[in-house]
CSV table of C-alpha atoms in Angstrom, one decimal:
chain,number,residue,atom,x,y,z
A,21,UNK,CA,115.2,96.5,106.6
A,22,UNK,CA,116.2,98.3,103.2
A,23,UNK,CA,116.4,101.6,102.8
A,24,UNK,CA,113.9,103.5,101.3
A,25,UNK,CA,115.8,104.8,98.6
A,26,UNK,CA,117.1,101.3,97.8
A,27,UNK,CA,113.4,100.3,97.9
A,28,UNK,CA,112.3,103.2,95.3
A,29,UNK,CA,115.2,102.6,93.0
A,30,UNK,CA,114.4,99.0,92.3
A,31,UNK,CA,110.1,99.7,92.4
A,32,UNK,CA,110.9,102.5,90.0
A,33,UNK,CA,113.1,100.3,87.5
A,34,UNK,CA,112.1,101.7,84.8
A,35,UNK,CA,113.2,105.5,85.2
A,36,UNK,CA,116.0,106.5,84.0
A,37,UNK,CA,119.3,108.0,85.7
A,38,UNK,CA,117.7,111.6,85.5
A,39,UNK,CA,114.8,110.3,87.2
A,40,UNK,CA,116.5,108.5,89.7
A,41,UNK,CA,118.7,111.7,90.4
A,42,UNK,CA,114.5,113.9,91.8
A,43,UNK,CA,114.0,110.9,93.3
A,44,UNK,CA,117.0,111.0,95.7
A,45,UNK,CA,116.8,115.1,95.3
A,46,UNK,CA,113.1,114.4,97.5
A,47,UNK,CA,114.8,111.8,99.7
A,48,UNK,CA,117.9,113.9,101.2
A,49,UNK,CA,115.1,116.5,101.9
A,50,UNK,CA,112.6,114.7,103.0
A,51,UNK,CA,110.1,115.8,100.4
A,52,UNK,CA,110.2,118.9,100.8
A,53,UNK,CA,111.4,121.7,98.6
A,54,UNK,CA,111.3,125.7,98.1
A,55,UNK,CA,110.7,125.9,94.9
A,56,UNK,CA,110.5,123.8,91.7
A,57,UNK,CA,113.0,126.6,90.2
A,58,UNK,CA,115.4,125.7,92.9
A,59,UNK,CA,115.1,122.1,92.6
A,60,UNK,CA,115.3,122.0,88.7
A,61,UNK,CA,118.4,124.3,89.1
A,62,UNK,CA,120.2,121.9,91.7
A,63,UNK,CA,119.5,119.1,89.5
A,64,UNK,CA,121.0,120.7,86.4
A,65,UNK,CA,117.8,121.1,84.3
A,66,UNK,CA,116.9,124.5,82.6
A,67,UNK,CA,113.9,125.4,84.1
A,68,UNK,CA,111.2,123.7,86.2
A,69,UNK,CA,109.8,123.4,82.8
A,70,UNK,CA,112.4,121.0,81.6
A,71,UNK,CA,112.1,119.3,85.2
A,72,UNK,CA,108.5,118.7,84.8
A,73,UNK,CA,108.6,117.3,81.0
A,74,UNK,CA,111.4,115.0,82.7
A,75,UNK,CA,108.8,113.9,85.1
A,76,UNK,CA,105.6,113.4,82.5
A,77,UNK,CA,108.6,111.4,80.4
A,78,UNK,CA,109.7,109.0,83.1
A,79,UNK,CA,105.9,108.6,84.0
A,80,UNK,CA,106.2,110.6,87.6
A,81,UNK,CA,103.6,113.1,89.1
A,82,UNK,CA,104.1,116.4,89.1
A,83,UNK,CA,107.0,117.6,91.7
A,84,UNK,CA,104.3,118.5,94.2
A,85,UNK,CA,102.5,115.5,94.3
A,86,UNK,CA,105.5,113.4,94.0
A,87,UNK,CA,107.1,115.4,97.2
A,88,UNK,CA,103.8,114.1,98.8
A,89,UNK,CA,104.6,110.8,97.7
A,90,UNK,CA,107.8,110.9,99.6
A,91,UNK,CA,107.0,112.4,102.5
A,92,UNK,CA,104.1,110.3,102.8
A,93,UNK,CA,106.5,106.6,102.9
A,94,UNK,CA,108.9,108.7,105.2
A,95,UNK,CA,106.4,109.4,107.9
A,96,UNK,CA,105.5,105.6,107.7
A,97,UNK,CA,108.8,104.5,107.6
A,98,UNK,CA,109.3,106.4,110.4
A,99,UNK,CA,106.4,104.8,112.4
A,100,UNK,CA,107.4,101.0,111.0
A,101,UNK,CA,111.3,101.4,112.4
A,102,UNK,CA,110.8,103.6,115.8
A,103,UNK,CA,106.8,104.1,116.4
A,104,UNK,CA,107.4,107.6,115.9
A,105,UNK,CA,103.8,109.6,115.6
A,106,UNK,CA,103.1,111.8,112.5
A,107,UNK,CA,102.7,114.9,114.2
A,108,UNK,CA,106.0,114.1,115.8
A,109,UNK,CA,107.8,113.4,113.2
A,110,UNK,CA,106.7,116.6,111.2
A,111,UNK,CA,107.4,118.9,114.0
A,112,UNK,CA,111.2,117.5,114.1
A,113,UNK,CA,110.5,118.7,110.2
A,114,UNK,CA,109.3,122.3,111.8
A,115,UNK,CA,106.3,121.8,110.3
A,116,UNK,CA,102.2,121.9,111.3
A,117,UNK,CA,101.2,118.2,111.7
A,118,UNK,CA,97.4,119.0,110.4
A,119,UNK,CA,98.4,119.5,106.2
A,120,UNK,CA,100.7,116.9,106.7
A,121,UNK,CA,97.2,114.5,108.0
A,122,UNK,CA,95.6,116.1,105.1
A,123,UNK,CA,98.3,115.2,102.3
A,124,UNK,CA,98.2,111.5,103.7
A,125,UNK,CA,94.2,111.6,102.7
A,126,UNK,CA,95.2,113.0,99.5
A,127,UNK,CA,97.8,111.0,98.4
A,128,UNK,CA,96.5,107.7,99.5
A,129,UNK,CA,92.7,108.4,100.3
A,130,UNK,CA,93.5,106.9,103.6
A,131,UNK,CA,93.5,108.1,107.0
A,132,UNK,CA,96.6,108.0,108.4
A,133,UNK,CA,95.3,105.5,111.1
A,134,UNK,CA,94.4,103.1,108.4
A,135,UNK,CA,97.7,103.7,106.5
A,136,UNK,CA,99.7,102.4,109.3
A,137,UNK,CA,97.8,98.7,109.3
A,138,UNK,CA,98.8,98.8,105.7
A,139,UNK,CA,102.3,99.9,106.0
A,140,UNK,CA,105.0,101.4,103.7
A,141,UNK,CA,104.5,98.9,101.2
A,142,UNK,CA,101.3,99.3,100.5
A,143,UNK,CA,101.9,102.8,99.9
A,144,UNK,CA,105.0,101.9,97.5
A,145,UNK,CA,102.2,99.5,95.3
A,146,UNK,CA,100.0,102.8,95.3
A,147,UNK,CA,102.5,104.9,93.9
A,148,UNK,CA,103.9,102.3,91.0
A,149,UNK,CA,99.9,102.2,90.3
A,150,UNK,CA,100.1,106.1,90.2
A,151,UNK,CA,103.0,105.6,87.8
A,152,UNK,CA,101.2,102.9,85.6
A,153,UNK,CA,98.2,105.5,85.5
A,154,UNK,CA,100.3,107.9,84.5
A,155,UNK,CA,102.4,106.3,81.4
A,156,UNK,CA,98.8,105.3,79.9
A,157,UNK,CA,97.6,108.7,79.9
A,158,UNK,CA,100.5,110.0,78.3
A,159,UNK,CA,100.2,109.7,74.6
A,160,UNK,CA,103.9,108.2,73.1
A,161,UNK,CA,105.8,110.2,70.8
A,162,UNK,CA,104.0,108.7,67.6
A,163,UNK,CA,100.9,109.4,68.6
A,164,UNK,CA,101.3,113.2,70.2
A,165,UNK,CA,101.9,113.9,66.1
A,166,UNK,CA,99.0,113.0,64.9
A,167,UNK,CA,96.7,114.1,67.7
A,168,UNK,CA,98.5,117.3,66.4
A,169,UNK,CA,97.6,116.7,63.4
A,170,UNK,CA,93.3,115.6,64.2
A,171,UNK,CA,94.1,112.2,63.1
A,172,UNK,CA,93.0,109.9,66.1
């Protein structure tokens, strides 16, 4: 089975190295992070703000929600390879198995139950939909001028 981060580098094509760079920031921590401050400074960016126009540019959610994204196909990975439970594999994290239920509703609007019969790849297509949802709201360069400008 390929790794996940093989299997997010080629879903994601289209991002660029930067983008590529939070992507496998999220990985190595498992989607989780202190602070957006700390992870736009480990990544070389300026400021979180600079991190999260990176992020509206290569067509990713926010950093929160695309932790969530993460740590949601780790859990299932983690359940597809070894059978390992979600509130397992979040305490090995340290963490309180309930918001981690809750973030799998959010993210996906699925219980986590009937995320499993759909599996990781399932949740990959949901995320590349996110994505797709996300570059069509976000007007191009053109256009942000003359929406500046009242000009529609």
């Amino acid at each position: 089975m390929h790794s996940l981060s093989t299997l997010l580098h080629v879903a994601l094509y289209w991002l660029s190295p930067r983008g590529h760079e939070v992507i496998a920031y999220l990985l190595r921590h498992r989607g989780y992070f202190d602070s957006a401050p700390s992870v736009a400074l480990a990544l070389g960016f300026d400021d979180r703000h600079q991190l999260a126009r990176r992020l509206k540019h290569e067509s990713l959610p926010c950093l929160e929600e695309l932790a969530a994204w993460v740590r949601t196909l780790l859990w299932l990975r983690d359940w597809e390879e070894s059978r390992v439970a979600l509130s397992r594999s979040v305490l090995t994290d340290a963490r309180d198995p309930a918001p981690c239920y809750r973030t799998v509703e959010r993210i996906t609007g699925l219980s986590w139950g009937e995320l499993r019969s759909y599996g990781s790849e399932f949740v990959l297509l949901a995320l590349i939909d996110r994505c797709r949802e996300l570059k069509q709201t976000t007007p191009s360069a053109g256009s942000r001028g003359l929406i500046r400008q009242g000009v529609s």
